[in-house]
PDB file of C-alpha atoms in Angstrom:
ATOM      1  CA  MET A  88       2.345  20.898  21.134  1.00 60.00           C
ATOM      2  CA  PRO A  89       5.045  21.722  18.781  1.00 69.00           C
ATOM      3  CA  ILE A  90       5.913  19.621  15.533  1.00 77.00           C
ATOM      4  CA  ASN A  91       8.883  17.947  15.562  1.00 82.00           C
ATOM      5  CA  LYS A  92      11.096  15.764  12.972  1.00 86.00           C
ATOM      6  CA  PHE A  93       9.114  12.458  13.198  1.00 86.00           C
ATOM      7  CA  ASP A  94       5.807  14.533  12.688  1.00 88.00           C
ATOM      8  CA  ILE A  95       7.194  16.056   9.454  1.00 91.00           C
ATOM      9  CA  ILE A  96       8.332  12.733   8.141  1.00 91.00           C
ATOM     10  CA  ILE A  97       5.038  11.255   8.846  1.00 92.00           C
ATOM     11  CA  LEU A  98       2.991  14.303   7.587  1.00 93.00           C
ATOM     12  CA  ALA A  99       4.934  14.479   4.197  1.00 95.00           C
ATOM     13  CA  PRO A 100       3.280  11.172   2.690  1.00 94.00           C
ATOM     14  CA  LEU A 101      -0.141  12.143   4.427  1.00 94.00           C
ATOM     15  CA  LEU A 102      -0.274  15.506   2.650  1.00 95.00           C
ATOM     16  CA  TRP A 103       0.987  13.899  -0.531  1.00 96.00           C
ATOM     17  CA  GLY A 104      -1.911  11.474   0.016  1.00 93.00           C
ATOM     18  CA  LEU A 105      -4.516  14.374   0.446  1.00 95.00           C
ATOM     19  CA  TYR A 106      -3.175  15.940  -2.581  1.00 96.00           C
ATOM     20  CA  SER A 107      -3.151  13.035  -4.897  1.00 94.00           C
ATOM     21  CA  GLY A 108      -6.400  11.706  -3.938  1.00 93.00           C
ATOM     22  CA  TYR A 109      -7.900  15.060  -4.437  1.00 95.00           C
ATOM     23  CA  ARG A 110      -6.363  15.235  -7.873  1.00 94.00           C
ATOM     24  CA  LYS A 111      -7.598  11.535  -8.852  1.00 92.00           C
ATOM     25  CA  GLY A 112     -10.925  11.351  -6.861  1.00 92.00           C
ATOM     26  CA  PHE A 113     -12.327   8.483  -4.615  1.00 93.00           C
ATOM     27  CA  ILE A 114     -13.385   6.389  -7.665  1.00 92.00           C
ATOM     28  CA  ILE A 115      -9.769   6.062  -9.050  1.00 92.00           C
ATOM     29  CA  GLU A 116      -8.272   5.965  -5.599  1.00 92.00           C
ATOM     30  CA  ALA A 117     -10.322   3.189  -4.499  1.00 92.00           C
ATOM     31  CA  ALA A 118     -10.131   1.227  -7.875  1.00 92.00           C
ATOM     32  CA  SER A 119      -6.246   1.570  -7.696  1.00 90.00           C
ATOM     33  CA  LEU A 120      -6.186  -0.507  -4.273  1.00 87.00           C
ATOM     34  CA  VAL A 121      -8.899  -2.978  -5.269  1.00 90.00           C
ATOM     35  CA  SER A 122      -7.288  -3.594  -8.849  1.00 91.00           C
ATOM     36  CA  LEU A 123      -3.937  -4.327  -7.115  1.00 86.00           C
ATOM     37  CA  VAL A 124      -5.750  -7.140  -5.165  1.00 86.00           C
ATOM     38  CA  ILE A 125      -7.821  -8.197  -7.726  1.00 91.00           C
ATOM     39  CA  ALA A 126      -4.969  -8.265 -10.252  1.00 90.00           C
ATOM     40  CA  THR A 127      -2.714 -10.014  -7.989  1.00 86.00           C
ATOM     41  CA  TRP A 128      -5.483 -12.937  -7.214  1.00 88.00           C
ATOM     42  CA  GLY A 129      -6.390 -13.240 -10.991  1.00 89.00           C
ATOM     43  CA  GLY A 130      -2.597 -13.353 -12.095  1.00 88.00           C
ATOM     44  CA  VAL A 131      -2.113 -16.389  -9.588  1.00 85.00           C
ATOM     45  CA  LYS A 132      -5.577 -17.884 -10.526  1.00 89.00           C
ATOM     46  CA  PHE A 133      -5.369 -17.611 -14.355  1.00 90.00           C
ATOM     47  CA  SER A 134      -1.784 -17.441 -15.395  1.00 88.00           C
ATOM     48  CA  GLY A 135      -1.903 -21.249 -15.926  1.00 87.00           C
ATOM     49  CA  TYR A 136      -4.741 -20.811 -18.388  1.00 90.00           C
ATOM     50  CA  ALA A 137      -2.665 -17.955 -19.913  1.00 91.00           C
ATOM     51  CA  SER A 138       0.272 -20.179 -20.248  1.00 89.00           C
ATOM     52  CA  GLU A 139      -1.494 -22.793 -22.192  1.00 91.00           C
ATOM     53  CA  LEU A 140      -3.039 -20.332 -24.309  1.00 92.00           C
ATOM     54  CA  LEU A 141       0.326 -18.767 -25.178  1.00 91.00           C
ATOM     55  CA  THR A 142       1.717 -22.249 -25.917  1.00 92.00           C
ATOM     56  CA  GLU A 143      -1.209 -23.881 -27.669  1.00 91.00           C
ATOM     57  CA  GLU A 144      -2.383 -20.798 -29.839  1.00 88.00           C
ATOM     58  CA  TYR A 145       0.873 -18.973 -30.353  1.00 88.00           C
ATOM     59  CA  GLY A 146       3.488 -21.717 -29.935  1.00 87.00           C
ATOM     60  CA  PHE A 147       5.168 -19.465 -27.264  1.00 84.00           C
ATOM     61  CA  GLU A 148       7.509 -21.149 -25.138  1.00 83.00           C
ATOM     62  CA  THR A 149      10.252 -20.042 -22.815  1.00 79.00           C
ATOM     63  CA  GLN A 150      11.501 -20.705 -19.337  1.00 79.00           C
ATOM     64  CA  PHE A 151       9.728 -17.376 -18.217  1.00 82.00           C
ATOM     65  CA  LEU A 152       6.403 -18.397 -19.674  1.00 85.00           C
ATOM     66  CA  PRO A 153       4.666 -18.368 -16.003  1.00 85.00           C
ATOM     67  CA  VAL A 154       6.208 -15.064 -15.287  1.00 86.00           C
ATOM     68  CA  ILE A 155       4.998 -13.525 -18.622  1.00 89.00           C
ATOM     69  CA  SER A 156       1.547 -15.319 -18.220  1.00 90.00           C
ATOM     70  CA  PHE A 157       1.124 -13.991 -14.923  1.00 89.00           C
ATOM     71  CA  LEU A 158       2.188 -10.175 -15.905  1.00 92.00           C
ATOM     72  CA  LEU A 159      -0.350 -10.491 -18.960  1.00 94.00           C
ATOM     73  CA  VAL A 160      -3.291 -11.505 -16.758  1.00 94.00           C
ATOM     74  CA  PHE A 161      -2.268  -9.043 -13.972  1.00 93.00           C
ATOM     75  CA  LEU A 162      -1.809  -6.105 -16.405  1.00 95.00           C
ATOM     76  CA  ALA A 163      -5.166  -7.021 -18.095  1.00 96.00           C
ATOM     77  CA  ILE A 164      -7.146  -6.976 -15.137  1.00 95.00           C
ATOM     78  CA  LEU A 165      -5.479  -3.774 -13.591  1.00 93.00           C
ATOM     79  CA  VAL A 166      -6.158  -2.114 -16.937  1.00 96.00           C
ATOM     80  CA  GLY A 167      -9.704  -3.363 -17.177  1.00 96.00           C
ATOM     81  CA  ILE A 168     -10.517  -2.033 -13.660  1.00 95.00           C
ATOM     82  CA  HIS A 169      -8.879   1.319 -14.289  1.00 93.00           C
ATOM     83  CA  LEU A 170     -10.932   1.724 -17.387  1.00 95.00           C
ATOM     84  CA  LEU A 171     -14.126   0.737 -15.632  1.00 95.00           C
ATOM     85  CA  ALA A 172     -13.300   3.327 -13.049  1.00 93.00           C
ATOM     86  CA  LYS A 173     -12.537   6.065 -15.227  1.00 91.00           C
ATOM     87  CA  LEU A 174     -16.098   5.557 -16.878  1.00 93.00           C
ATOM     88  CA  ILE A 175     -17.894   5.722 -13.502  1.00 91.00           C
ATOM     89  CA  GLN A 176     -15.830   8.850 -12.548  1.00 89.00           C
ATOM     90  CA  GLY A 177     -16.983  10.404 -15.948  1.00 88.00           C
ATOM     91  CA  LEU A 178     -20.452   9.566 -14.953  1.00 88.00           C
ATOM     92  CA  LEU A 179     -20.071  11.107 -11.476  1.00 84.00           C
ATOM     93  CA  LYS A 180     -18.843  14.307 -13.203  1.00 81.00           C
ATOM     94  CA  LEU A 181     -21.967  14.493 -15.312  1.00 82.00           C
ATOM     95  CA  ALA A 182     -24.032  13.944 -12.226  1.00 80.00           C
ATOM     96  CA  MET A 183     -22.060  16.884 -10.703  1.00 82.00           C
ATOM     97  CA  LEU A 184     -20.561  14.778  -7.933  1.00 85.00           C
ATOM     98  CA  GLY A 185     -16.930  15.705  -8.947  1.00 83.00           C
ATOM     99  CA  THR A 186     -16.210  17.847  -5.895  1.00 88.00           C
ATOM    100  CA  VAL A 187     -17.678  15.087  -3.561  1.00 89.00           C
ATOM    101  CA  ASN A 188     -15.566  12.447  -5.581  1.00 89.00           C
ATOM    102  CA  ARG A 189     -12.489  14.613  -5.009  1.00 92.00           C
ATOM    103  CA  VAL A 190     -12.950  15.266  -1.405  1.00 94.00           C
ATOM    104  CA  PHE A 191     -13.664  11.654  -0.534  1.00 94.00           C
ATOM    105  CA  GLY A 192     -10.544  10.793  -2.767  1.00 93.00           C
ATOM    106  CA  ALA A 193      -8.458  12.847  -0.666  1.00 95.00           C
ATOM    107  CA  LEU A 194      -9.536  11.454   2.638  1.00 94.00           C
ATOM    108  CA  PHE A 195      -9.264   7.845   1.283  1.00 93.00           C
ATOM    109  CA  SER A 196      -5.957   8.309  -0.147  1.00 93.00           C
ATOM    110  CA  CYS A 197      -4.664   9.966   3.077  1.00 94.00           C
ATOM    111  CA  LEU A 198      -5.759   6.989   4.935  1.00 90.00           C
ATOM    112  CA  LYS A 199      -4.262   4.780   2.533  1.00 89.00           C
ATOM    113  CA  TYR A 200      -0.804   6.424   3.465  1.00 91.00           C
ATOM    114  CA  ALA A 201      -1.506   6.595   7.002  1.00 90.00           C
ATOM    115  CA  VAL A 202      -1.774   2.704   6.901  1.00 85.00           C
ATOM    116  CA  ILE A 203       1.594   2.592   4.801  1.00 86.00           C
ATOM    117  CA  VAL A 204       3.440   4.689   7.017  1.00 89.00           C
ATOM    118  CA  SER A 205       1.880   2.888   9.934  1.00 86.00           C
ATOM    119  CA  VAL A 206       3.102  -0.547   8.575  1.00 78.00           C
ATOM    120  CA  PHE A 207       6.575   0.702   7.894  1.00 81.00           C
ATOM    121  CA  ILE A 208       6.855   2.063  11.445  1.00 81.00           C
ATOM    122  CA  PHE A 209       5.448  -1.297  12.750  1.00 76.00           C
ATOM    123  CA  MET A 210       7.833  -3.335  10.736  1.00 71.00           C
ATOM    124  CA  ALA A 211      10.844  -0.980  11.668  1.00 76.00           C
ATOM    125  CA  THR A 212      10.038  -0.931  15.501  1.00 74.00           C
ATOM    126  CA  SER A 213       9.522  -4.763  15.365  1.00 67.00           C
ATOM    127  CA  ILE A 214      12.805  -5.387  14.059  1.00 67.00           C
ATOM    128  CA  ILE A 215      14.932  -2.504  15.408  1.00 71.00           C
ATOM    129  CA  ASP A 216      14.163  -1.683  19.101  1.00 73.00           C
ATOM    130  CA  GLU A 217      11.996   1.229  19.162  1.00 70.00           C
ATOM    131  CA  GLY A 218      14.293   3.156  21.459  1.00 73.00           C
ATOM    132  CA  ASP A 219      17.097   3.102  18.547  1.00 75.00           C
ATOM    133  CA  ILE A 220      14.598   4.748  16.156  1.00 76.00           C
ATOM    134  CA  ILE A 221      12.779   7.177  18.277  1.00 78.00           C
ATOM    135  CA  THR A 222      13.549   8.322  22.099  1.00 79.00           C
ATOM    136  CA  PRO A 223      10.813   8.131  24.822  1.00 79.00           C
ATOM    137  CA  ILE A 224      11.176  12.053  25.186  1.00 81.00           C
ATOM    138  CA  GLU A 225      10.735  12.284  21.312  1.00 81.00           C
ATOM    139  CA  LYS A 226       7.873   9.898  21.254  1.00 78.00           C
ATOM    140  CA  GLU A 227       6.114  11.714  23.962  1.00 80.00           C
ATOM    141  CA  GLU A 228       6.612  15.155  22.112  1.00 82.00           C
ATOM    142  CA  THR A 229       5.156  13.674  18.815  1.00 84.00           C
ATOM    143  CA  TYR A 230       1.798  13.942  17.718  1.00 83.00           C
ATOM    144  CA  LEU A 231       1.425  11.953  14.523  1.00 86.00           C
ATOM    145  CA  TYR A 232       3.767   9.112  15.531  1.00 83.00           C
ATOM    146  CA  GLN A 233       1.682   8.201  18.578  1.00 80.00           C
ATOM    147  CA  HIS A 234      -1.684   8.033  16.386  1.00 83.00           C
ATOM    148  CA  VAL A 235      -0.187   6.570  12.904  1.00 86.00           C
ATOM    149  CA  SER A 236       1.892   4.054  14.732  1.00 81.00           C
ATOM    150  CA  LYS A 237      -1.049   2.235  16.396  1.00 80.00           C
ATOM    151  CA  LEU A 238      -3.023   2.126  13.151  1.00 81.00           C
ATOM    152  CA  SER A 239      -1.317  -0.944  11.928  1.00 72.00           C
ATOM    153  CA  TYR A 240      -2.188  -3.011  15.137  1.00 71.00           C
ATOM    154  CA  THR A 241      -5.766  -1.774  14.935  1.00 74.00           C
ATOM    155  CA  LEU A 242      -6.119  -2.787  11.232  1.00 68.00           C
ATOM    156  CA  VAL A 243      -4.177  -6.030  11.013  1.00 62.00           C
ATOM    157  CA  PRO A 244      -3.812  -7.792  14.489  1.00 66.00           C
ATOM    158  CA  ALA A 245      -2.268 -10.613  12.676  1.00 59.00           C
ATOM    159  CA  LEU A 246       0.828  -8.640  11.567  1.00 58.00           C
ATOM    160  CA  LYS A 247       1.946  -8.249  15.063  1.00 62.00           C
ATOM    161  CA  GLU A 248       2.324 -12.242  15.573  1.00 64.00           C
ATOM    162  CA  GLN A 249       4.004 -12.741  12.309  1.00 58.00           C
ATOM    163  CA  VAL A 250       6.488  -9.599  12.723  1.00 58.00           C
ATOM    164  CA  THR A 251       7.371 -11.155  16.326  1.00 64.00           C
ATOM    165  CA  GLU A 252       8.425 -14.264  14.737  1.00 61.00           C
ATOM    166  CA  LEU A 253      10.406 -12.329  12.169  1.00 56.00           C
ATOM    167  CA  LYS A 254      11.838 -10.168  14.721  1.00 61.00           C
ATOM    168  CA  GLU A 255      13.121 -13.241  16.843  1.00 64.00           C
ATOM    169  CA  THR A 256      14.567 -14.932  13.624  1.00 60.00           C
ATOM    170  CA  TYR A 257      16.399 -11.778  12.400  1.00 54.00           C
ATOM    171  CA  LYS A 258      16.851  -9.480  15.436  1.00 60.00           C
ATOM    172  CA  ASP A 259      20.524 -10.115  15.648  1.00 59.00           C
ATOM    173  CA  ARG A 260      21.317  -9.449  12.124  1.00 52.00           C
ATOM    174  CA  PHE A 261      19.279  -6.343  11.873  1.00 51.00           C
ATOM    175  CA  LYS A 262      21.205  -5.226  15.031  1.00 58.00           C
ATOM    176  CA  GLU A 263      24.476  -5.731  13.281  1.00 56.00           C
ATOM    177  CA  LEU A 264      23.434  -3.690  10.261  1.00 51.00           C
ATOM    178  CA  VAL A 265      22.498  -0.840  12.469  1.00 53.00           C
ATOM    179  CA  GLU A 266      25.394  -0.860  14.521  1.00 58.00           C
ATOM    180  CA  GLU A 267      27.767  -0.745  11.328  1.00 53.00           C
TER     181      GLU A 267
END
């Protein structure tokens, strides 16, 4: 099966994920994903406390205080988890598990990029008719598109329901943009 343009478009981020994951290692790759989730949750949960602290202790008052508080908490958690991940990764190197860490990092990062590409394909084909993006013949001839496009349905079934509503709401507007 020859590689077509859609395979190349999908393959590029997957190869970048392999390289990036191998370079950073599993611990850093996993920590970056986990830290985004935890930092977002922590920013929402503790930004009120941070706002109070900035106001009471430092007399800091501005209309942007909630945003600044969120960002401070978000960044503090992000940096804290990153430093912890670096420490763990250093311990793995001492235990001579650096290569294992890199190989699993490459696989994890490639999967992460596959999920990102899959969600992008899912969103694009949910809003714009799939036939406008890829013809049935091209779809049949591609290898990666068929597999990667199914990934988001497998991982996030609720996504389909939400995007179906989005599609119905904005379908005409997106169609006008594509036709222009």
